[in-house]
CSV table of C-alpha atoms in Angstrom, one decimal:
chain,number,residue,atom,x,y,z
A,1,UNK,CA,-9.8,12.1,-34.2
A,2,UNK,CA,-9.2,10.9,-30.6
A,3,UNK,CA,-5.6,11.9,-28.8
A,4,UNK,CA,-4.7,8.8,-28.0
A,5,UNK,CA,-6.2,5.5,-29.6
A,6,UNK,CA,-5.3,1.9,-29.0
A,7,UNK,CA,-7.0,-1.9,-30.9
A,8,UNK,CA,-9.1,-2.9,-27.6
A,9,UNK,CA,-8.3,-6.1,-28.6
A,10,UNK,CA,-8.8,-8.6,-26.9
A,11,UNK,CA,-5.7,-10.5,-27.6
A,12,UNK,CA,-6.1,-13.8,-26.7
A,13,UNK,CA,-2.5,-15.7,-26.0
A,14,UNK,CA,-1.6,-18.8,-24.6
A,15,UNK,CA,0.9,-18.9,-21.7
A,16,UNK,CA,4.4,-18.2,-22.8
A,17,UNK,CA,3.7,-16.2,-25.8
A,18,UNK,CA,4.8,-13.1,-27.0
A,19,UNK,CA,2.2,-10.6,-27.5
A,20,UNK,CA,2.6,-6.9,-28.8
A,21,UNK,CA,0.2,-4.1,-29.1
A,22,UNK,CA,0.7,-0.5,-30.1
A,23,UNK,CA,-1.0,3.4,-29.3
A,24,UNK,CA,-1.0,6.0,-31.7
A,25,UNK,CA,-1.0,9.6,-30.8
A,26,UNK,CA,-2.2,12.4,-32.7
A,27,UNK,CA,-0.3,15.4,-31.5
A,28,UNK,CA,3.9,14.9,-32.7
A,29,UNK,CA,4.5,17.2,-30.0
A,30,UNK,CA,3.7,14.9,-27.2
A,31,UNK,CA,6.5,15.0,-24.7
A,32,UNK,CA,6.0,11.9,-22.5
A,33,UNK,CA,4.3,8.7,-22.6
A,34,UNK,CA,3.3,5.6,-20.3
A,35,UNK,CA,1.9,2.5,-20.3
A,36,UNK,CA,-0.7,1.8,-17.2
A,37,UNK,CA,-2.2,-1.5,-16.2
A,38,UNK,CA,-5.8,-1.8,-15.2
A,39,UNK,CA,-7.2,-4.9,-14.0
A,40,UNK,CA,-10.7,-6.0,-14.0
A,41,UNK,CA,-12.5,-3.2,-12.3
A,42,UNK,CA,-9.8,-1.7,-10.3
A,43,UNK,CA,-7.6,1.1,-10.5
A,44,UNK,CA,-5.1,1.7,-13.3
A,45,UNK,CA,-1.6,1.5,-12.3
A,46,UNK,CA,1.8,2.8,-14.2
A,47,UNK,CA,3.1,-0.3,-15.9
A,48,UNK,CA,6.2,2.0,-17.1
A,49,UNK,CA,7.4,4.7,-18.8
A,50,UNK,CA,8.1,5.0,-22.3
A,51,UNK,CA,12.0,6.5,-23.3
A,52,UNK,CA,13.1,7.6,-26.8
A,53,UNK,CA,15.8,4.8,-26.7
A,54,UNK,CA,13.0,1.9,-25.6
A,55,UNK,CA,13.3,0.7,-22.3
A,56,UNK,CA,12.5,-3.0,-20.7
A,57,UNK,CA,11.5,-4.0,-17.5
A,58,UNK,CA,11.5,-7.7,-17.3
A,59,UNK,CA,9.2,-9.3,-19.5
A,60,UNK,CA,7.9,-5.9,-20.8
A,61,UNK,CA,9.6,-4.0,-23.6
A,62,UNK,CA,8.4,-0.4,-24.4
A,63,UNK,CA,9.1,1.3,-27.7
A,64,UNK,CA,8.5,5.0,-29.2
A,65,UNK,CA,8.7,5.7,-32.9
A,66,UNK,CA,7.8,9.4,-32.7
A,67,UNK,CA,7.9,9.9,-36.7
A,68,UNK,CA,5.1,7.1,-36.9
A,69,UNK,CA,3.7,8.6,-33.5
A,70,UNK,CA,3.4,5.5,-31.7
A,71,UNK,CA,4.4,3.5,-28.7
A,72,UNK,CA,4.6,-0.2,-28.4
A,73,UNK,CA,4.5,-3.0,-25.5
A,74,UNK,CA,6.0,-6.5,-25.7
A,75,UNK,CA,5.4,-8.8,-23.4
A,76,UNK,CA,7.3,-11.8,-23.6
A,77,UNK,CA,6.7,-15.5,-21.9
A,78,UNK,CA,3.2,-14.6,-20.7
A,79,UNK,CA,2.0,-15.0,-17.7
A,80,UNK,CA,-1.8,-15.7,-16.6
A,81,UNK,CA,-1.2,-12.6,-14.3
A,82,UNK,CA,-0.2,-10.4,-17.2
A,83,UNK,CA,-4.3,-10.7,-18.1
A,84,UNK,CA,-5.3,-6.9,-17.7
A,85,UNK,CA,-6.2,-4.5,-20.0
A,86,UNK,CA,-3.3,-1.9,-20.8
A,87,UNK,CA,-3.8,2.0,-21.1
A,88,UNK,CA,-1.5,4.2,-23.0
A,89,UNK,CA,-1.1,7.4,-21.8
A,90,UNK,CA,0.3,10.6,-23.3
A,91,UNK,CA,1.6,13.6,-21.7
A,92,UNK,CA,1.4,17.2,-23.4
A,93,UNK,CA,1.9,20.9,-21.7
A,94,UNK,CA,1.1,18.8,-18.3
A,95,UNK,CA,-1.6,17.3,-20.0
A,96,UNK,CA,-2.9,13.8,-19.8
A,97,UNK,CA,-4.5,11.8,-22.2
A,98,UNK,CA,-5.5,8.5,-22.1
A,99,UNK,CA,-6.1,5.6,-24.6
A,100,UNK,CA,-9.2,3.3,-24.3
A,101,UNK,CA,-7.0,0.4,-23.5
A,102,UNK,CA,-6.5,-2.9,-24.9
A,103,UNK,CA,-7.1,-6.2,-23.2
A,104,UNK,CA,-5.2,-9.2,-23.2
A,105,UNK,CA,-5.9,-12.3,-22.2
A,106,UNK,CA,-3.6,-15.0,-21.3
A,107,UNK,CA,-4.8,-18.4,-21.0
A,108,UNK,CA,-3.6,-21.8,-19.5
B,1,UNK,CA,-3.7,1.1,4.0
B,2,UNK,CA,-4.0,2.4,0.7
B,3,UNK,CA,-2.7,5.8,0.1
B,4,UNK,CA,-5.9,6.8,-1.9
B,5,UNK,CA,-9.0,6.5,-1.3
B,6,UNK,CA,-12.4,6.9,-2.4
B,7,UNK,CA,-15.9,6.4,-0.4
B,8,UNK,CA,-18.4,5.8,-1.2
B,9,UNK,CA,-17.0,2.4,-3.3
B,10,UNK,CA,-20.8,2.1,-4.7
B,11,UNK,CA,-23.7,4.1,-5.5
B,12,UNK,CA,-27.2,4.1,-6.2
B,13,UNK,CA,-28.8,7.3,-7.0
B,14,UNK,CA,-32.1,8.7,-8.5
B,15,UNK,CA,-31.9,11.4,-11.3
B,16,UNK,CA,-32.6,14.7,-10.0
B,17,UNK,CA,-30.3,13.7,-7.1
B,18,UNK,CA,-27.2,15.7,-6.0
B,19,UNK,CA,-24.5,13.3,-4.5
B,20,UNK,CA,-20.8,13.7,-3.6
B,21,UNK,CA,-17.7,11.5,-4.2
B,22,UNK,CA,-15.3,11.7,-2.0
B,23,UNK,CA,-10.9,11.5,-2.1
B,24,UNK,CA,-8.4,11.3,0.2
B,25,UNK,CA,-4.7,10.9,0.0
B,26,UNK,CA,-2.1,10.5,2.1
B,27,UNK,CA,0.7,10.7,-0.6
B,28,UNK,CA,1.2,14.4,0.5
B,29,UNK,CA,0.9,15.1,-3.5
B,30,UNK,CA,-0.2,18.8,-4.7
B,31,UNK,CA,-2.0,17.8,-7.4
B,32,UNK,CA,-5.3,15.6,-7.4
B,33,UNK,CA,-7.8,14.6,-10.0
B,34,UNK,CA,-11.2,13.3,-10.8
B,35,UNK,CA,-12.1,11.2,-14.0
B,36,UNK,CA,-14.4,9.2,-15.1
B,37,UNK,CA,-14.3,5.5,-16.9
B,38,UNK,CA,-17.0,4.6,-19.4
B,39,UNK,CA,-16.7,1.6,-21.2
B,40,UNK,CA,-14.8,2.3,-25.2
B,41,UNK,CA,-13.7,5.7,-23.9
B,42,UNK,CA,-11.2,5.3,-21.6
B,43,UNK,CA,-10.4,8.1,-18.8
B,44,UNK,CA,-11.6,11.6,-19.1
B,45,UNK,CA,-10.9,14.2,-17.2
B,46,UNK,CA,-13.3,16.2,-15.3
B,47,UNK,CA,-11.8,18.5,-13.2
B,48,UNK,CA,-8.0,18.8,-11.5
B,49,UNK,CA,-6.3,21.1,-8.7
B,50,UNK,CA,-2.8,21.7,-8.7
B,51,UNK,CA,-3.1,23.3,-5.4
B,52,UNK,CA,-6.0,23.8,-2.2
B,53,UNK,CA,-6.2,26.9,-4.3
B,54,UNK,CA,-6.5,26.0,-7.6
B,55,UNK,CA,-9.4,24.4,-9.9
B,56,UNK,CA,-9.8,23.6,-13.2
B,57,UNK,CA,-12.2,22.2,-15.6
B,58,UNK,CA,-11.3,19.1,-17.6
B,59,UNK,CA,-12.8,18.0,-20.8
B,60,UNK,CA,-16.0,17.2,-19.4
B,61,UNK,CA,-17.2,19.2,-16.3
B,62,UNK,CA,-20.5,19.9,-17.3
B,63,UNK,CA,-22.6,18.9,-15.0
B,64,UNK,CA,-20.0,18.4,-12.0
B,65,UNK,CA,-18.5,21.0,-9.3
B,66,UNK,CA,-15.6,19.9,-7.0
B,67,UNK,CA,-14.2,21.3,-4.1
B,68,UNK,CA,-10.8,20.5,-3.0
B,69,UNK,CA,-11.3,21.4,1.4
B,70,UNK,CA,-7.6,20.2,2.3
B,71,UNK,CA,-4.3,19.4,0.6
B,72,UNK,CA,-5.4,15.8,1.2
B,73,UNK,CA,-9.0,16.2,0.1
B,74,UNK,CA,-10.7,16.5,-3.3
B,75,UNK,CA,-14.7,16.5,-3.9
B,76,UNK,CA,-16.5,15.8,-6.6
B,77,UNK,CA,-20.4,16.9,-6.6
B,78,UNK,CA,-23.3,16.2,-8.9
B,79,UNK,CA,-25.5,18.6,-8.3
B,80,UNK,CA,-28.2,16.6,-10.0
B,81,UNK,CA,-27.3,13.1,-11.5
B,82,UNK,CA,-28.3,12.0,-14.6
B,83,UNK,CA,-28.4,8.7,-16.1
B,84,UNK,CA,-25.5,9.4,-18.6
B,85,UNK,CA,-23.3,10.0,-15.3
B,86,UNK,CA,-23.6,6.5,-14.8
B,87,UNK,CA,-19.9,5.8,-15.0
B,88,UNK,CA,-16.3,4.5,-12.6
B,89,UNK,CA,-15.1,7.3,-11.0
B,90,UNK,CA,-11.4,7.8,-10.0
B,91,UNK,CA,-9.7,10.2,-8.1
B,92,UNK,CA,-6.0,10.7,-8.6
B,93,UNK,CA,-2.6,12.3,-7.1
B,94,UNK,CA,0.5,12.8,-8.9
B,95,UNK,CA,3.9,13.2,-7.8
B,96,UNK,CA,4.7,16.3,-10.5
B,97,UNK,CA,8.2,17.6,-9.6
B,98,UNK,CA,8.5,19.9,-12.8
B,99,UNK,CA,9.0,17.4,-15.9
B,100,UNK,CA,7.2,16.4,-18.2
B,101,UNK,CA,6.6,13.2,-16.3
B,102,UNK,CA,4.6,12.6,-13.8
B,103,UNK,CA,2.9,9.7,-12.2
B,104,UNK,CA,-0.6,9.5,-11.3
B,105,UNK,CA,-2.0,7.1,-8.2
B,106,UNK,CA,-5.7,6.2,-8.6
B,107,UNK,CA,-8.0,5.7,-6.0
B,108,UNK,CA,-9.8,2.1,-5.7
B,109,UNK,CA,-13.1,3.8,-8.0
B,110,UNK,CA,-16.6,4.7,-6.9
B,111,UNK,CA,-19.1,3.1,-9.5
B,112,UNK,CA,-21.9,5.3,-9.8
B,113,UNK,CA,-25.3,4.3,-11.3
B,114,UNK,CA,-28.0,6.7,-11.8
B,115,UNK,CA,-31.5,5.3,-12.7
């Protein structure tokens, strides 16, 4: 079973939508937890971090549900710029691990 | 200019063939990294330094040697490419300060291709 796993999607939304995707983790004692954002062959970037309580930043919601062992992103009112594909990473014992990614799309 | 950086940005290369990847930071950051992006598998570690002193193997080293000359500098090497190397390479910094959290800074990617 991989660490980290995330539904590569693509999620396909029209401008304005909501969209909301989730990363599982396999090992509950996991101690931190991002979301990146990698754009079409660049470099990944940290979107934000992920806090027990949930956290927003703007548009973006983050959520942990450590006794389901996931992490969540919302994105409300889409943007065409949001398009990117969106890495979970999980931190253990100063270890990273990263999720595949899932991609979403936003269209006009 | 960027605070990573990679050269070279693209490679050709011949199996058999031992090439070096390149890193440089200017974030002052201890720790650097090298992965590797295939597509499905997301980023995998191949080797990290916490210090110009210290190396370690990652999940998938075989195959690759680094060689960190400078705080700011971090090699990676293969001493003789394959085609299953063929892969985006990224070298990172992080700004550890102790926590669990830390946040890593990726270099612009080399895209290697070995025929």
């Amino acid at each position: 079973r991989k660490e980290v796993e995330q539904d590569p999607g693509p999620f396909n939304v029209p401008e304005g939508a909501t969209v909301a995707f989730n990363c599982t983790y396999s090992n509950s004692a996991s101690q931190s937890f991002f979301w990146y954002r990698q754009d079409c062959r660049k470099e990944p970037k940290l979107l934000m971090s992920v806090y027990s309580s949930g956290n927003e930043d703007g548009r973006f919601t983050a959520q942990l549900n450590r006794a389901s062992q996931y992490i969540s992103l919302l994105i409300r009112d889409s943007k065409l710029s949001d398009s990117a594909t969106y890495l979970c990473v999980v931190i253990k014992d100063y270890k990273l691990s990263f999720g595949a990614g899932t991609t979403v799309t936003v269209r006009a | 200019d960027a605070d990573v950086t990679q050269t070279p940005r693209n490679r050709i290369t011949k199996t058999g063939k031992r090439i070096m990847l390149e890193c440089s930071q200017t974030k002052g950051h201890d720790r650097m990294y090298w992965y590797r992006q295939d597509p499905g598998l997301g980023l995998r570690l191949i080797y990290y330094s916490f210090d110009v002193k210290d190396i370690n193997k990652g999940e998938i080293s075989d195959g690759y040697s680094v060689s960190r000359q400078a705080q700011a500098k971090f090699s990676l090497s293969l001493e003789s490419a394959i085609p299953n190397q063929t892969a985006l390479y990224f070298c990172a910094t992080s700004d550890f300060e102790g926590g669990p959290r830390e946040t890593q800074y990726f270099g612009p990617g080399t895209r290697l291709l070995v025929l």
